[in-house]
Short mmCIF file of C-alpha atoms and ligand atoms in Angstrom, two decimals:
data_model
loop_
_atom_site.label_atom_id
_atom_site.label_comp_id
_atom_site.label_asym_id
_atom_site.label_seq_id
_atom_site.Cartn_x
_atom_site.Cartn_y
_atom_site.Cartn_z
CA MET A 1 0.00 0.00 0.00
CA THR A 2 1.33 3.40 -0.91
CA GLN A 3 1.61 6.04 1.78
CA PRO A 4 0.13 9.23 0.42
CA ARG A 5 1.73 12.30 1.90
CA GLN A 6 -0.89 14.73 0.66
CA GLN A 7 -4.67 14.44 0.62
CA PHE A 8 -7.10 16.02 -1.81
CA ALA A 9 -10.38 15.59 0.07
CA SER A 10 -10.81 19.34 0.47
CA ASP A 11 -9.00 22.44 -0.66
CA ASN A 12 -9.17 23.47 3.00
CA TYR A 13 -6.57 20.82 3.83
CA ALA A 14 -3.94 23.20 2.44
CA GLY A 15 -1.94 25.53 4.60
CA ILE A 16 -1.26 29.22 4.12
CA CYS A 17 0.46 30.25 0.90
CA PRO A 18 3.78 32.13 1.22
CA GLU A 19 2.38 35.43 -0.09
CA ALA A 20 -0.46 35.45 2.48
CA MET A 21 1.94 34.39 5.23
CA ALA A 22 4.44 37.12 4.35
CA ALA A 23 1.65 39.71 4.43
CA ILE A 24 0.59 38.55 7.90
CA ALA A 25 4.21 38.80 9.09
CA GLN A 26 4.50 42.27 7.58
CA ALA A 27 1.30 43.43 9.27
CA ASN A 28 2.62 42.03 12.53
CA SER A 29 4.79 45.06 13.17
CA GLY A 30 4.02 47.01 16.28
CA SER A 31 0.56 48.06 17.36
CA ALA A 32 -2.21 49.22 15.08
CA PRO A 33 -5.76 50.44 15.67
CA ALA A 34 -8.26 47.63 16.25
CA TYR A 35 -11.58 46.69 14.61
CA GLY A 36 -10.53 47.58 11.08
CA GLU A 37 -9.46 51.15 11.71
CA ASP A 38 -5.89 50.34 10.63
CA VAL A 39 -3.89 50.92 7.45
CA TRP A 40 -3.68 47.21 6.60
CA THR A 41 -7.43 46.87 6.45
CA LEU A 42 -7.69 49.94 4.25
CA ALA A 43 -4.95 48.57 2.00
CA GLY A 44 -6.67 45.16 1.70
CA ALA A 45 -9.98 46.77 0.78
CA ASN A 46 -8.23 49.09 -1.68
CA ALA A 47 -6.48 46.13 -3.30
CA LEU A 48 -9.91 44.60 -3.92
CA ARG A 49 -11.29 47.89 -5.28
CA GLU A 50 -8.28 48.02 -7.60
CA LEU A 51 -8.80 44.42 -8.73
CA PHE A 52 -12.43 45.07 -9.60
CA GLY A 53 -11.82 48.57 -10.94
CA THR A 54 -14.73 50.02 -9.06
CA ASN A 55 -15.48 51.73 -5.79
CA CYS A 56 -17.09 48.79 -3.96
CA ASP A 57 -17.69 48.44 -0.21
CA VAL A 58 -15.55 45.67 1.31
CA TYR A 59 -15.86 43.76 4.61
CA PHE A 60 -13.79 40.85 5.87
CA ALA A 61 -15.36 37.88 7.65
CA PHE A 62 -13.83 34.79 9.23
CA ASN A 63 -15.45 32.23 6.96
CA GLY A 64 -17.69 31.63 4.02
CA THR A 65 -20.75 30.62 5.98
CA ALA A 66 -20.73 33.96 7.77
CA ALA A 67 -19.98 35.92 4.61
CA ASN A 68 -22.80 34.29 2.64
CA SER A 69 -25.32 34.34 5.46
CA LEU A 70 -24.75 37.95 6.42
CA ALA A 71 -24.68 39.11 2.81
CA LEU A 72 -27.98 37.36 2.10
CA ALA A 73 -29.45 38.71 5.34
CA ALA A 74 -28.46 42.21 4.24
CA LEU A 75 -30.47 41.75 1.04
CA CYS A 76 -33.60 40.30 2.63
CA GLN A 77 -36.41 40.99 5.02
CA SER A 78 -37.53 37.97 7.02
CA TYR A 79 -40.53 37.42 4.70
CA HIS A 80 -38.31 37.28 1.59
CA SER A 81 -36.87 34.23 -0.12
CA VAL A 82 -33.57 33.36 -1.75
CA ILE A 83 -33.47 31.25 -4.89
CA CYS A 84 -30.56 28.81 -5.03
CA SER A 85 -29.47 25.52 -6.52
CA GLY A 86 -30.02 22.26 -4.67
CA LEU A 87 -26.26 21.77 -4.43
CA ALA A 88 -25.66 25.29 -3.10
CA HIS A 89 -23.42 25.54 -0.04
CA VAL A 90 -25.95 27.94 1.50
CA GLU A 91 -28.59 25.22 1.17
CA THR A 92 -26.63 22.11 2.12
CA ASP A 93 -23.62 23.15 4.18
CA GLU A 94 -24.36 26.17 6.31
CA CYS A 95 -26.54 24.59 8.97
CA GLY A 96 -29.38 27.03 8.31
CA ALA A 97 -27.20 30.09 8.91
CA PRO A 98 -28.68 32.10 6.02
CA GLU A 99 -32.17 31.57 7.45
CA PHE A 100 -30.95 32.24 10.98
CA PHE A 101 -29.15 35.50 10.26
CA SER A 102 -32.00 36.77 8.08
CA ASN A 103 -34.54 35.93 10.79
CA GLY A 104 -36.23 33.39 8.59
CA SER A 105 -35.84 34.30 4.93
CA LYS A 106 -36.54 31.05 3.14
CA LEU A 107 -34.11 29.38 0.77
CA MET A 108 -35.95 28.00 -2.24
CA VAL A 109 -34.31 25.38 -4.42
CA ALA A 110 -34.70 25.83 -8.17
CA GLU A 111 -34.32 23.04 -10.70
CA SER A 112 -30.57 22.63 -11.26
CA PRO A 113 -29.40 19.02 -11.68
CA ASP A 114 -25.71 19.92 -12.14
CA GLY A 115 -25.63 22.75 -9.61
CA LYS A 116 -25.91 25.53 -12.17
CA LEU A 117 -28.93 27.80 -12.09
CA THR A 118 -30.53 28.80 -15.36
CA PRO A 119 -32.65 31.86 -16.16
CA GLU A 120 -35.58 29.54 -16.95
CA ALA A 121 -35.36 27.77 -13.59
CA VAL A 122 -35.17 31.11 -11.80
CA ARG A 123 -38.14 32.46 -13.71
CA ASP A 124 -40.22 29.33 -13.13
CA LEU A 125 -39.67 29.43 -9.39
CA ALA A 126 -39.87 33.19 -8.94
CA THR A 127 -43.12 33.44 -10.88
CA SER A 128 -44.69 30.22 -9.63
CA ARG A 129 -46.69 32.18 -7.07
CA SER A 130 -47.40 35.83 -6.47
CA ASP A 131 -49.85 35.63 -3.60
CA ILE A 132 -49.27 36.72 -0.05
CA HIS A 133 -48.92 33.17 1.28
CA PHE A 134 -45.64 32.55 -0.52
CA PRO A 135 -42.31 33.99 0.67
CA LYS A 136 -41.54 36.85 -1.66
CA PRO A 137 -38.54 36.12 -3.94
CA ARG A 138 -35.87 38.73 -3.37
CA VAL A 139 -32.43 37.28 -4.17
CA VAL A 140 -30.86 34.78 -6.52
CA THR A 141 -27.62 33.26 -5.28
CA ILE A 142 -25.21 31.47 -7.59
CA THR A 143 -21.93 29.77 -6.76
CA GLN A 144 -18.98 30.53 -9.03
CA PRO A 145 -17.58 27.96 -9.68
CA THR A 146 -20.44 25.75 -8.58
CA GLU A 147 -20.12 23.14 -5.84
CA SER A 148 -19.90 20.66 -8.74
CA GLY A 149 -16.89 22.49 -10.17
CA LEU A 150 -18.69 24.06 -13.12
CA VAL A 151 -17.93 27.60 -14.21
CA TYR A 152 -20.60 30.09 -15.26
CA SER A 153 -19.56 31.94 -18.41
CA VAL A 154 -19.85 35.72 -18.62
CA ALA A 155 -22.89 35.29 -20.87
CA GLU A 156 -24.56 32.90 -18.41
CA ILE A 157 -24.14 35.36 -15.55
CA GLU A 158 -25.41 38.20 -17.69
CA ALA A 159 -28.47 36.15 -18.61
CA LEU A 160 -29.15 35.42 -14.93
CA SER A 161 -28.72 39.06 -13.94
CA ALA A 162 -31.06 40.12 -16.76
CA ILE A 163 -33.81 37.91 -15.36
CA CYS A 164 -33.05 39.23 -11.88
CA ARG A 165 -33.47 42.81 -13.04
CA GLU A 166 -36.65 41.94 -14.88
CA LEU A 167 -38.16 40.30 -11.79
CA GLY A 168 -36.79 42.79 -9.27
CA LEU A 169 -34.33 40.35 -7.67
CA LYS A 170 -30.82 40.96 -6.38
CA LEU A 171 -27.95 38.76 -7.52
CA HIS A 172 -25.57 37.32 -4.93
CA MET A 173 -22.50 35.29 -5.82
CA ASP A 174 -20.91 32.73 -3.50
CA GLY A 175 -17.34 33.01 -4.73
CA ALA A 176 -15.66 30.67 -2.27
CA ARG A 177 -13.50 29.71 -5.28
CA PHE A 178 -14.03 32.88 -7.30
CA ALA A 179 -10.32 33.01 -8.19
CA HIS A 180 -10.60 29.55 -9.76
CA ALA A 181 -13.36 30.82 -12.04
CA CYS A 182 -11.25 33.83 -13.05
CA ALA A 183 -8.33 31.52 -13.81
CA ALA A 184 -10.53 29.11 -15.77
CA LEU A 185 -12.16 31.84 -17.85
CA GLN A 186 -9.01 33.98 -18.04
CA CYS A 187 -11.26 36.97 -17.69
CA ASP A 188 -11.21 40.28 -15.88
CA PRO A 189 -12.79 39.66 -12.44
CA ALA A 190 -15.12 42.58 -13.12
CA ASP A 191 -16.56 40.75 -16.13
CA ILE A 192 -18.00 37.93 -14.00
CA SER A 193 -19.05 40.18 -11.14
CA TRP A 194 -20.33 43.75 -11.23
CA ARG A 195 -20.14 44.24 -15.00
CA ALA A 196 -22.28 41.13 -15.41
CA GLY A 197 -24.77 42.41 -12.85
CA VAL A 198 -23.68 40.81 -9.57
CA ASP A 199 -24.74 42.99 -6.64
CA VAL A 200 -22.78 41.29 -3.85
CA LEU A 201 -19.86 38.86 -4.06
CA CYS A 202 -18.50 36.71 -1.26
CA PHE A 203 -14.91 36.30 -2.42
CA GLY A 204 -13.16 33.37 -0.78
CA GLY A 205 -9.67 33.85 0.57
CA THR A 206 -9.41 30.67 2.61
CA LYS A 207 -9.63 28.27 -0.34
CA ASN A 208 -7.20 30.51 -2.21
CA GLY A 209 -4.33 30.18 0.26
CA MET A 210 -5.26 32.30 3.26
CA ALA A 211 -5.62 31.14 6.84
CA VAL A 212 -9.01 32.73 7.53
CA SER A 213 -10.61 35.44 5.46
CA GLU A 214 -13.50 35.98 3.11
CA ALA A 215 -14.23 39.34 1.55
CA VAL A 216 -17.82 40.49 1.26
CA VAL A 217 -17.81 42.85 -1.69
CA PHE A 218 -20.83 45.09 -2.23
CA PHE A 219 -20.84 46.44 -5.78
CA ASP A 220 -24.20 48.04 -5.04
CA ARG A 221 -23.01 50.08 -2.09
CA ASP A 222 -26.53 50.99 -0.96
CA LEU A 223 -27.00 47.34 0.00
CA ALA A 224 -24.14 47.60 2.50
CA GLN A 225 -26.05 49.90 4.79
CA ASP A 226 -25.38 48.95 8.43
CA PHE A 227 -23.47 45.86 7.30
CA ASP A 228 -20.78 46.70 9.85
CA TYR A 229 -23.35 46.37 12.64
CA ARG A 230 -24.57 43.08 11.17
CA CYS A 231 -21.01 41.72 11.19
CA LYS A 232 -20.39 42.86 14.74
CA GLN A 233 -23.63 41.36 16.04
CA ALA A 234 -22.81 38.06 14.36
CA GLY A 235 -19.37 37.88 15.93
CA GLN A 236 -17.67 38.63 12.62
CA LEU A 237 -15.97 41.92 13.44
CA ALA A 238 -12.37 40.85 13.95
CA SER A 239 -10.70 42.95 16.62
CA LYS A 240 -7.31 42.42 14.99
CA MET A 241 -8.77 42.94 11.54
CA ARG A 242 -5.39 43.64 10.00
CA PHE A 243 -4.61 39.91 10.00
CA LEU A 244 -7.73 39.13 7.96
CA ALA A 245 -7.12 42.01 5.57
CA ALA A 246 -3.37 42.04 4.95
CA PRO A 247 -3.29 38.66 3.16
CA TRP A 248 -5.56 40.18 0.49
CA SER A 249 -2.90 42.76 -0.30
CA GLY A 250 -0.34 39.97 -0.28
CA VAL A 251 -2.08 37.70 -2.76
CA LEU A 252 -3.55 40.42 -4.98
CA GLU A 253 -0.39 42.49 -5.37
CA SER A 254 1.81 39.45 -6.02
CA GLY A 255 -0.65 37.83 -8.40
CA ALA A 256 -0.68 34.71 -6.21
CA TRP A 257 -4.49 34.82 -6.00
CA LEU A 258 -4.62 33.90 -9.68
CA SER A 259 -1.56 31.64 -9.95
CA ASN A 260 -2.74 29.67 -6.88
CA ALA A 261 -6.09 29.09 -8.53
CA ALA A 262 -4.63 28.29 -11.94
CA HIS A 263 -2.39 25.70 -10.29
CA GLY A 264 -5.37 24.03 -8.60
CA ASN A 265 -7.24 23.98 -11.88
CA ARG A 266 -4.26 22.44 -13.70
CA CYS A 267 -3.94 19.68 -11.09
CA ALA A 268 -7.62 18.83 -11.55
CA GLN A 269 -7.04 18.54 -15.30
CA ARG A 270 -3.97 16.40 -14.62
CA LEU A 271 -5.98 13.90 -12.60
CA ALA A 272 -8.89 13.91 -15.04
CA HIS A 273 -6.58 13.17 -17.98
CA ALA A 274 -4.71 10.47 -16.12
CA ILE A 275 -7.86 8.45 -15.44
CA ALA A 276 -9.80 9.34 -18.59
CA ASP A 277 -9.41 5.96 -20.27
CA CYS A 278 -10.51 3.83 -17.29
CA THR A 279 -13.68 2.10 -18.34
CA ASP A 280 -14.92 1.48 -14.81
CA LEU A 281 -14.83 5.18 -13.99
CA HIS A 282 -16.52 8.24 -15.25
CA LEU A 283 -16.43 11.92 -14.41
CA ILE A 284 -19.73 13.05 -12.92
CA PHE A 285 -19.20 16.66 -14.04
CA PRO A 286 -16.91 18.16 -16.66
CA VAL A 287 -13.69 19.36 -15.01
CA GLU A 288 -13.78 23.14 -15.34
CA SER A 289 -12.09 24.32 -12.14
CA ASN A 290 -10.16 22.62 -9.30
CA ALA A 291 -12.55 19.75 -8.58
CA VAL A 292 -12.76 16.23 -9.98
CA PHE A 293 -15.79 14.06 -9.25
CA VAL A 294 -15.22 10.39 -9.99
CA SER A 295 -18.09 7.97 -10.22
CA ALA A 296 -17.21 4.31 -9.81
CA PRO A 297 -18.72 1.09 -8.44
CA GLN A 298 -18.56 0.93 -4.65
CA PRO A 299 -15.72 -1.67 -4.56
CA VAL A 300 -13.58 0.71 -6.62
CA LEU A 301 -14.31 3.60 -4.24
CA ASP A 302 -13.48 1.26 -1.35
CA GLY A 303 -10.26 0.30 -3.09
CA ILE A 304 -9.22 3.95 -3.41
CA ARG A 305 -9.87 4.39 0.31
CA GLU A 306 -7.95 1.22 1.14
CA ARG A 307 -4.99 2.70 -0.68
CA GLY A 308 -5.06 5.49 1.85
CA TRP A 309 -6.87 8.29 0.05
CA ARG A 310 -9.52 10.40 1.69
CA PHE A 311 -12.46 11.88 -0.14
CA TYR A 312 -16.04 12.99 0.35
CA THR A 313 -19.01 11.56 -1.52
CA PHE A 314 -21.72 14.06 -0.58
CA ILE A 315 -22.08 15.41 -4.13
CA GLY A 316 -23.20 12.95 -6.79
CA ASN A 317 -22.22 9.86 -4.70
CA GLY A 318 -18.80 9.71 -6.31
CA ALA A 319 -15.37 10.60 -4.97
CA ARG A 320 -14.60 14.31 -4.89
CA PHE A 321 -11.00 15.45 -5.18
CA MET A 322 -10.10 19.13 -4.71
CA PHE A 323 -6.78 20.74 -5.60
CA ALA A 324 -5.47 23.72 -3.71
CA TRP A 325 -2.52 26.06 -4.29
CA ASP A 326 -0.17 23.54 -2.68
CA ALA A 327 -1.18 20.41 -4.62
CA ASP A 328 1.92 18.45 -5.54
CA PRO A 329 1.65 17.15 -9.13
CA GLN A 330 3.61 14.02 -8.17
CA GLN A 331 1.05 13.29 -5.48
CA VAL A 332 -1.70 13.85 -8.04
CA ASP A 333 -0.01 11.22 -10.20
CA LEU A 334 0.14 8.82 -7.25
CA LEU A 335 -3.56 9.34 -6.67
CA ALA A 336 -4.26 8.72 -10.36
CA ALA A 337 -2.20 5.51 -10.27
CA ASP A 338 -4.07 4.28 -7.20
CA ILE A 339 -7.45 5.10 -8.72
CA ARG A 340 -6.45 3.18 -11.84
CA ALA A 341 -5.19 0.27 -9.76
CA ALA A 342 -8.43 0.16 -7.76
CA ALA A 343 -10.48 0.24 -10.95
CA CYS A 344 -8.44 -2.46 -12.69
CA GLN A 345 -8.37 -4.78 -9.71
CA GLN A 346 -12.14 -4.56 -9.62
CA GLY A 347 -12.33 -5.62 -13.27
CA GLU A 348 -10.12 -8.71 -12.81
CA ALA A 349 -10.88 -12.03 -11.20
CA ILE A 350 -9.61 -12.08 -7.65
CA PRO A 351 -6.95 -14.82 -7.37
CA ALA A 352 -7.82 -17.71 -5.08
C1 PLP B 401 -15.98 26.25 1.35
C2 PLP B 401 -17.20 26.92 0.81
C3 PLP B 401 -17.79 27.98 1.49
C4 PLP B 401 -17.28 28.47 2.83
O1 PLP B 401 -17.36 27.53 3.83
P1 PLP B 401 -16.86 27.81 5.31
O2 PLP B 401 -16.52 26.48 5.83
O3 PLP B 401 -17.96 28.45 6.03
O4 PLP B 401 -15.69 28.73 5.20
C5 PLP B 401 -18.86 28.61 0.90
N1 PLP B 401 -19.33 28.22 -0.29
C6 PLP B 401 -18.79 27.20 -0.98
C7 PLP B 401 -19.34 26.84 -2.31
C8 PLP B 401 -17.72 26.51 -0.44
O5 PLP B 401 -17.19 25.49 -1.13
#
């Protein structure tokens, strides 16, 4: 049995990238005003404004659940609803936090077999009822890339924002892996956010090489009213905010935010190619970002586990592998070899 040194069960297994770490060390010089009143926090927010080329409002939260939940709560009254995909992190992995922080705004799942919302699905759900007994649709939330690793094109986001405008809905983007979408599309970040009609983006830092930090970016600044109070009440106002903010300067100014993501995406392609010809396996979703979902008979999945690899199966019942900034291509090749071995062994008669 091989002894894997690196696991690809989650991109959160990775540590802190050098550029984020250096920025934390740099910000760790002497004392600085607390609660975000410091120069590092201003610099981090300015780096994001520069990246997007617009004067957005920026807040830093400890994690994605808080960022998403508070952003959605800021967009909703308690009687409103949020349209999402059935695979959406806000629906399946936030323990009801969006509903909790919005005092009850209901998440409503639209038809989306692969995790991607379509304008038709949004329209069908948003217009299915208009009476007072139904929670009033107020927001559409999309994940870019999706939990299934798919990337919305610029045109797809524009089409979704057009339907949002037509129906009077706000558009929220869960960008826990937003950098991976930018790397995949090789586009200007503005083109898949505010220029395409996104009102609020939760931009993930943690899955892009930071220790703890997610940026809540309000392109529609009116929607950020009192957001600072919302963050404080929810326990998301970091007293030493500089250490959540400085890594943003570090990764944005060095370009690491994009090279980290591109590396993760390339490793996903590497694995996908290495197992492409295995007949017992198939990819559940096309590999468009840093995730690979492998469907295989249960004995093959067991065989991969027996060879020491960890993975989750909560999406599509297959094995999910995620590649972060630190993924070692040689380890990816070892994983591929073990997946192939598990698949082949399954196909052969077991010797007596
Ligand atoms: C990881 C992730 C988040 C954030 O999760 P936390 O554990 O709360 O940081 C949000 N959305 C998606 C799609 C994610 O994959």
